[in-house]
Tab-separated table of C-alpha atoms and ligand atoms in Angstrom:
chain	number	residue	atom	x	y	z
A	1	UNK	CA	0.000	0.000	0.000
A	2	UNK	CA	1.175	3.469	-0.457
A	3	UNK	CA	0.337	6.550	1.495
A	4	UNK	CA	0.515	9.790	-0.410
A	5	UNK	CA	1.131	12.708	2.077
A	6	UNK	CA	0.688	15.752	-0.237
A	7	UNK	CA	-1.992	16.103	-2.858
A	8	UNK	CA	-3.988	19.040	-3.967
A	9	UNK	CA	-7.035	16.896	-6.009
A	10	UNK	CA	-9.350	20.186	-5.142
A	11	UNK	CA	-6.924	21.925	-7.890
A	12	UNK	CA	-8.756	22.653	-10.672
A	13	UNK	CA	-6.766	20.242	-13.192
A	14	UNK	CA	-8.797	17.905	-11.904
A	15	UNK	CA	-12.507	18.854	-12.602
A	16	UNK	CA	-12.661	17.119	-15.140
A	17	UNK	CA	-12.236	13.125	-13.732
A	18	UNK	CA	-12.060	13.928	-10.228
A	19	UNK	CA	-14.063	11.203	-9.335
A	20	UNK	CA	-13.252	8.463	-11.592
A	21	UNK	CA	-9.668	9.612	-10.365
A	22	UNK	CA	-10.194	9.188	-6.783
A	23	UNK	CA	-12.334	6.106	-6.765
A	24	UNK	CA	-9.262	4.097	-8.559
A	25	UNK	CA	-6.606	5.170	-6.279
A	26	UNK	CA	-7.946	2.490	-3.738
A	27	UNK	CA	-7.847	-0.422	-6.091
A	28	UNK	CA	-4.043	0.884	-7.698
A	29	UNK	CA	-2.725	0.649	-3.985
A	30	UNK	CA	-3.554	3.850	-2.985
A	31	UNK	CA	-4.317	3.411	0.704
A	32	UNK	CA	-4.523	6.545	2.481
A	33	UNK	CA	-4.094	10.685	0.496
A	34	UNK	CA	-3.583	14.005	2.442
A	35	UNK	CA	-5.055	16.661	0.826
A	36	UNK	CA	-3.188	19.697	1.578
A	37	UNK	CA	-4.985	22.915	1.616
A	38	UNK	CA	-3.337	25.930	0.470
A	39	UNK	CA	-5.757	28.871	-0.147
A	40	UNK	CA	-8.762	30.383	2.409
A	41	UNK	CA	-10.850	28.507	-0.827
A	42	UNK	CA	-9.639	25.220	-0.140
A	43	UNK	CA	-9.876	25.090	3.247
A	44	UNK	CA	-13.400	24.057	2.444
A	45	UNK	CA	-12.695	21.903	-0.873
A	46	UNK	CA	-10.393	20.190	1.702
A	47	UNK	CA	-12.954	19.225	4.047
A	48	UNK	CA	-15.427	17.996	1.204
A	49	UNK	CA	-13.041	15.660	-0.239
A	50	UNK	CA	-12.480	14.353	3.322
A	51	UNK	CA	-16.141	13.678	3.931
A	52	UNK	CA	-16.448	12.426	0.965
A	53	UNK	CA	-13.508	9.866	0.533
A	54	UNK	CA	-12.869	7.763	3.980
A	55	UNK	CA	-9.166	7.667	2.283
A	56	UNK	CA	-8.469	11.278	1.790
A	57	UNK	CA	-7.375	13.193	4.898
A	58	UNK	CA	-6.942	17.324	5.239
A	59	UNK	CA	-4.326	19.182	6.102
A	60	UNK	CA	-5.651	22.962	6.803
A	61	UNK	CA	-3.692	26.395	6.623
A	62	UNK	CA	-2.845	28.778	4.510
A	63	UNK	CA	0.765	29.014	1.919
A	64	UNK	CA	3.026	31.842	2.364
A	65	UNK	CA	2.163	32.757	-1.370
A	66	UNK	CA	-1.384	32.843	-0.334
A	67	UNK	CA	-1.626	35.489	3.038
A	68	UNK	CA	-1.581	38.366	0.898
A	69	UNK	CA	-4.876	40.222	1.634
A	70	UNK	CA	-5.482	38.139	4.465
A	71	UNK	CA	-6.430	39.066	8.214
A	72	UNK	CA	-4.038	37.331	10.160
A	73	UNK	CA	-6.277	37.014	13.547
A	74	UNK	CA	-9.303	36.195	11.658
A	75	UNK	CA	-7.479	33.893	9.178
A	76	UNK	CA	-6.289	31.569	11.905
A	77	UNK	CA	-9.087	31.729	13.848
A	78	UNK	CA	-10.795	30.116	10.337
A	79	UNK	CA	-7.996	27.825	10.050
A	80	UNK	CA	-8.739	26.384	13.484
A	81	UNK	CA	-11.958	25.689	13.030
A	82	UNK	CA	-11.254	23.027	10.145
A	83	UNK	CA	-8.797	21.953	12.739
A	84	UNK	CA	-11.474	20.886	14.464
A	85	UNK	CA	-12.561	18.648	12.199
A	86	UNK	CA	-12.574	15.000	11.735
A	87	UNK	CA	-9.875	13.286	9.268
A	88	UNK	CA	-7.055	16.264	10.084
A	89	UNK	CA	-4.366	15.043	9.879
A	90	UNK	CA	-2.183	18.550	9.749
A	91	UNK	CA	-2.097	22.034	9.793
A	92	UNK	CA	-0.763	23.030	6.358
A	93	UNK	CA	0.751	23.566	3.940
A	94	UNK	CA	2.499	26.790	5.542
A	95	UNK	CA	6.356	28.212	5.335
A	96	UNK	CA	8.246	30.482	3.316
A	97	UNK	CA	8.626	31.068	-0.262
A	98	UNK	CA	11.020	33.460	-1.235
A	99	UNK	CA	11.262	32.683	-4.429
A	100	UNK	CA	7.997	33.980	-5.564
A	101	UNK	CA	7.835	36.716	-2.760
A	102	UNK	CA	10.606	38.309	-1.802
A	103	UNK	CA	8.787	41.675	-0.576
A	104	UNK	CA	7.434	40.331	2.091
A	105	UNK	CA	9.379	38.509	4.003
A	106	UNK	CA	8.492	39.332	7.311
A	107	UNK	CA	4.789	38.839	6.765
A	108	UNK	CA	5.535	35.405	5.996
A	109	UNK	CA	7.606	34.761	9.245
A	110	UNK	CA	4.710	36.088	10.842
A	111	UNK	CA	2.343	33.767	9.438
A	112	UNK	CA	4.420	31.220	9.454
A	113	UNK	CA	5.176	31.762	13.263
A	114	UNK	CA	1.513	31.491	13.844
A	115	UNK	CA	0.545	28.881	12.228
A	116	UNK	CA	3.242	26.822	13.677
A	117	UNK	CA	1.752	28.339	17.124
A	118	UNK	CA	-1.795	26.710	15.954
A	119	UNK	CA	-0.078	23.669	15.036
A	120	UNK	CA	0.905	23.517	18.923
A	121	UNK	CA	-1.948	24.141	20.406
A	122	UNK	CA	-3.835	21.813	18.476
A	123	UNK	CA	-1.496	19.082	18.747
A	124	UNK	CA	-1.018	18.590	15.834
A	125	UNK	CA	2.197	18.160	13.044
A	126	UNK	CA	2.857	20.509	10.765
A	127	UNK	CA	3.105	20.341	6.221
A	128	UNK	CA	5.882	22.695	5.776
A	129	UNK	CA	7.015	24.362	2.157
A	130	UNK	CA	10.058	25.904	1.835
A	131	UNK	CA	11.551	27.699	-1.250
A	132	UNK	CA	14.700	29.538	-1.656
A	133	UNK	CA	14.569	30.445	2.048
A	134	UNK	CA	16.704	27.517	3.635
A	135	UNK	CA	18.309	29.598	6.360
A	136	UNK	CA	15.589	31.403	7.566
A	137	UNK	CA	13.316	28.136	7.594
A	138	UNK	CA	15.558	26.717	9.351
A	139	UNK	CA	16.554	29.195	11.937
A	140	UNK	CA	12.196	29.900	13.002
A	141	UNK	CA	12.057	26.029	12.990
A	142	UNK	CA	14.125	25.904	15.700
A	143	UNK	CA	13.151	28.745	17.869
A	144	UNK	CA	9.659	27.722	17.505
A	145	UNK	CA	10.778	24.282	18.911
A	146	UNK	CA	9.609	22.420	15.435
A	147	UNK	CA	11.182	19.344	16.904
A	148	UNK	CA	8.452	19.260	19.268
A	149	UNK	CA	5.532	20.082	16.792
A	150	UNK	CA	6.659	17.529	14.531
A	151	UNK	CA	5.884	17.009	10.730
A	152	UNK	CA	7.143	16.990	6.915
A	153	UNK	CA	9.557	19.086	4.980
A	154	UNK	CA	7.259	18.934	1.933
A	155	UNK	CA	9.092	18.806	-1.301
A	156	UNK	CA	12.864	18.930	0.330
A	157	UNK	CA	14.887	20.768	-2.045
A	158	UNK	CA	17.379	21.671	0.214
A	159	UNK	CA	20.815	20.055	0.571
A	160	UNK	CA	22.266	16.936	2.569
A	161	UNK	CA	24.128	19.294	5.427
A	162	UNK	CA	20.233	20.602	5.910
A	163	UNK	CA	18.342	17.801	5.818
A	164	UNK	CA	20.258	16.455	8.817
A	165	UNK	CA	19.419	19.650	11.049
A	166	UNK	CA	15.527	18.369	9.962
A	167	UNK	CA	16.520	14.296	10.748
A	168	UNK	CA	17.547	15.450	14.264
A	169	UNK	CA	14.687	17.491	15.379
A	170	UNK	CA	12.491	14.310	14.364
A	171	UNK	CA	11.408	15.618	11.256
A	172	UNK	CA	10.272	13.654	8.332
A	173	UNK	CA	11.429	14.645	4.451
A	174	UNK	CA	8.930	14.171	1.655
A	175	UNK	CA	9.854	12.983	-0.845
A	176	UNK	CA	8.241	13.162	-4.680
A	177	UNK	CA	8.408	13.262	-8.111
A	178	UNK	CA	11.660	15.510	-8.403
A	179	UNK	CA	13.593	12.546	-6.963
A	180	UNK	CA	13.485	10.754	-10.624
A	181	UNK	CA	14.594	13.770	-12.513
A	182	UNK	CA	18.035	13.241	-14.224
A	183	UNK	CA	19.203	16.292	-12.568
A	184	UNK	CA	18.291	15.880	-9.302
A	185	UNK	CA	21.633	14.911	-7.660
A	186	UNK	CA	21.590	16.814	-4.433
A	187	UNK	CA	18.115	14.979	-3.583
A	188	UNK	CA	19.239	11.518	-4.669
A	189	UNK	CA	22.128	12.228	-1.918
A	190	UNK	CA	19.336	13.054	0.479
A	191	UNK	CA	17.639	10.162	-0.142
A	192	UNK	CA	20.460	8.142	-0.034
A	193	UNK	CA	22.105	9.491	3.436
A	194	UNK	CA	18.402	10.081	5.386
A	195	UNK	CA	17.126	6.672	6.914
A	196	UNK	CA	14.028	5.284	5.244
A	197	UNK	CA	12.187	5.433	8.502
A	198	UNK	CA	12.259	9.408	8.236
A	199	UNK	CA	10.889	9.765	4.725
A	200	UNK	CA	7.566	9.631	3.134
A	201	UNK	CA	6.244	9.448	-0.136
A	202	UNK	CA	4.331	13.026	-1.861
A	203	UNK	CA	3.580	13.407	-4.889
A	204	UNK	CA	2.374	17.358	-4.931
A	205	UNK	CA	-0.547	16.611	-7.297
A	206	UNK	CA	-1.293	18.047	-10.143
A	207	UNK	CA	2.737	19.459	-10.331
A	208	UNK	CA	6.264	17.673	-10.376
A	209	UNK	CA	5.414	14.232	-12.481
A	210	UNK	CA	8.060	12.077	-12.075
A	211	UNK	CA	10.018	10.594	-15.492
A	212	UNK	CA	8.891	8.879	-17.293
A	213	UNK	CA	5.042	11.387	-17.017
A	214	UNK	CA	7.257	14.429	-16.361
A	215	UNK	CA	5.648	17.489	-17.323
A	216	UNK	CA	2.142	16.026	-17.383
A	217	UNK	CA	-0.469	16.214	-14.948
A	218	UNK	CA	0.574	14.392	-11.866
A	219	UNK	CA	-1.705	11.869	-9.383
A	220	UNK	CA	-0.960	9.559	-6.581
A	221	UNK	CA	-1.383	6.791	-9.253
A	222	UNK	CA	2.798	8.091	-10.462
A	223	UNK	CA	3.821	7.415	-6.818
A	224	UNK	CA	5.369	3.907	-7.301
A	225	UNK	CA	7.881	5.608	-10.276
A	226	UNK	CA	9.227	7.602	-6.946
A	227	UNK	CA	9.246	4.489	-4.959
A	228	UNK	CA	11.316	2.532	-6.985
A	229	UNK	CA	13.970	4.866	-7.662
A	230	UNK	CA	14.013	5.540	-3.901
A	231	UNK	CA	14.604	2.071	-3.607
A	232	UNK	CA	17.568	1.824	-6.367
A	233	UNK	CA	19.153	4.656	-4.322
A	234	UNK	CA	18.634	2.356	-0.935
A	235	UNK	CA	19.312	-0.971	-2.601
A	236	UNK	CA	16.068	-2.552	-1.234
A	237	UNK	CA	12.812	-3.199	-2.620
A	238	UNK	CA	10.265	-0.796	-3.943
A	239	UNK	CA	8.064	-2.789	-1.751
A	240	UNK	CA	9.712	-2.235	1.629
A	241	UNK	CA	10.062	1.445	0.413
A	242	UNK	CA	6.271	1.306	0.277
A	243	UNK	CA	5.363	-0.414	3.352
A	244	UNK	CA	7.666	1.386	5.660
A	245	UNK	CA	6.688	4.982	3.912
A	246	UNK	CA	3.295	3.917	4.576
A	247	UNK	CA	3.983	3.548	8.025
A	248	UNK	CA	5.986	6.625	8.605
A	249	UNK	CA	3.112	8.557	7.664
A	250	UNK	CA	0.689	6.586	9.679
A	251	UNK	CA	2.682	7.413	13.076
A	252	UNK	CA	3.599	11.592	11.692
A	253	UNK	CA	0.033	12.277	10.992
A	254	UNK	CA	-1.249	10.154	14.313
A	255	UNK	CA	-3.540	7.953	12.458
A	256	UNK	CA	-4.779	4.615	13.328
B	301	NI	NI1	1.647	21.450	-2.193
């Protein structure tokens, strides 16, 4: 079975088979899909597909490219509300992206700050996206305590030397379709020097395909392409890669 920690099937790439999509995921060894919400918007298509798949799971807060024009009080008081309902399995995605913002920096560490406060309080781990802002990730990570919060570096893009400051804190790395790409060498090394027990699978639906669909729209149904070459890298079975992934995300997101 494979558990796919990061999907975004209330994108609108998918209105068109949403439904036939979703209902073969189970039978294509699809066990278990987090959607992650993103926008104030899906916060709600979030919750819908959770009530109306028993596989899907939400994840609920709000992406640094996305708090632009937002209330921060009464944003998070929103956010906590879906919190509080059943199938969460996060609060996110939320972080920093620099590489689309860089005029606002500050608002982001704000939000990010907060949410990772919410994240707390609710008990619950945390979806993080980081892009082009390693250092300063990395440094509000650890004086908010993130080894305590616990969760996923979505998408790690960052470098070996990195990834272990995320390994000790207890942090898990996600790990998707990027990890096939030809030149992808500084994940590959990731992959290679993190222990399986600390990574999960992602695929980041509908972006980042992985060879040989690269380009096209992307679905849970491409995750065993990332498993396998996971498992080339590790020398073991695409199977185990499964299994244990499966379980990894089982015991981050608290779920039975
Ligand atoms: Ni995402």
């Amino acid at each position: 079975m494979i558990f796919d920690t990061h999907v975004h099937y209330d994108d609108e790439a998918f209105d068109a088979d949403r439904e036939e999509l979703l209902l073969s995921l189970p039978r294509n060894s699809v066990g278990r899909v987090v959607n992650a919400s993103s926008t104030l918007e899906s916060l709600e298509k979030t919750r819908a597909l959770t009530e109306k798949y028993d596989f899907v799971y939400g994840a609920y807060g709000i992406h640094p490219e996305n708090i632009k024009g937002l209330e921060i009080e009464e944003t998070i008081d929103t956010v906590r509300r879906f919190c509080d309902t059943e199938k969460t399995a996060a609060v996110g995605e939320i972080g920093l992206d620099y590489y689309w913002d860089k005029d606002n920096k500050q608002q982001q560490i704000e939000w990010f700050r907060r949410q990772l406060d919410l994240a707390r309080e609710l008990r619950l781990p945390v979806i993080i996206h980081s892009r082009d802002a390693a250092e300063d990730t990395l440094r509000v990570s650890k004086e908010e305590k993130l080894g305590e919060i616990g969760g996923v570096m979505h998408c790690f893009s960052y470098s070996a030397e990195i990834a272990r400051e995320y390994l000790k804190m207890g942090i898990y790395l996600g790990i998707g379709g990027v990890i096939t790409f030809k030149n992808a060498k500084k994940l590959k090394e990731v992959a290679a020097m993190a222990p399986l027990e600390q990574m999960v699978l992602e695929t980041d639906c509908p972006y980042l395909a992985p060879v040989p669909n690269r380009g096209k729209r992307n679905s849970s149904l491409n995750l065993p392409y990332v498993a396998e070459e996971i498992a080339r890298i590790k020398n073991i079975s695409p199977e185990e890669v499964c299994r244990v992934t499966y379980e990894n995300a089982q015991r981050m997101y608290g779920l039975a």
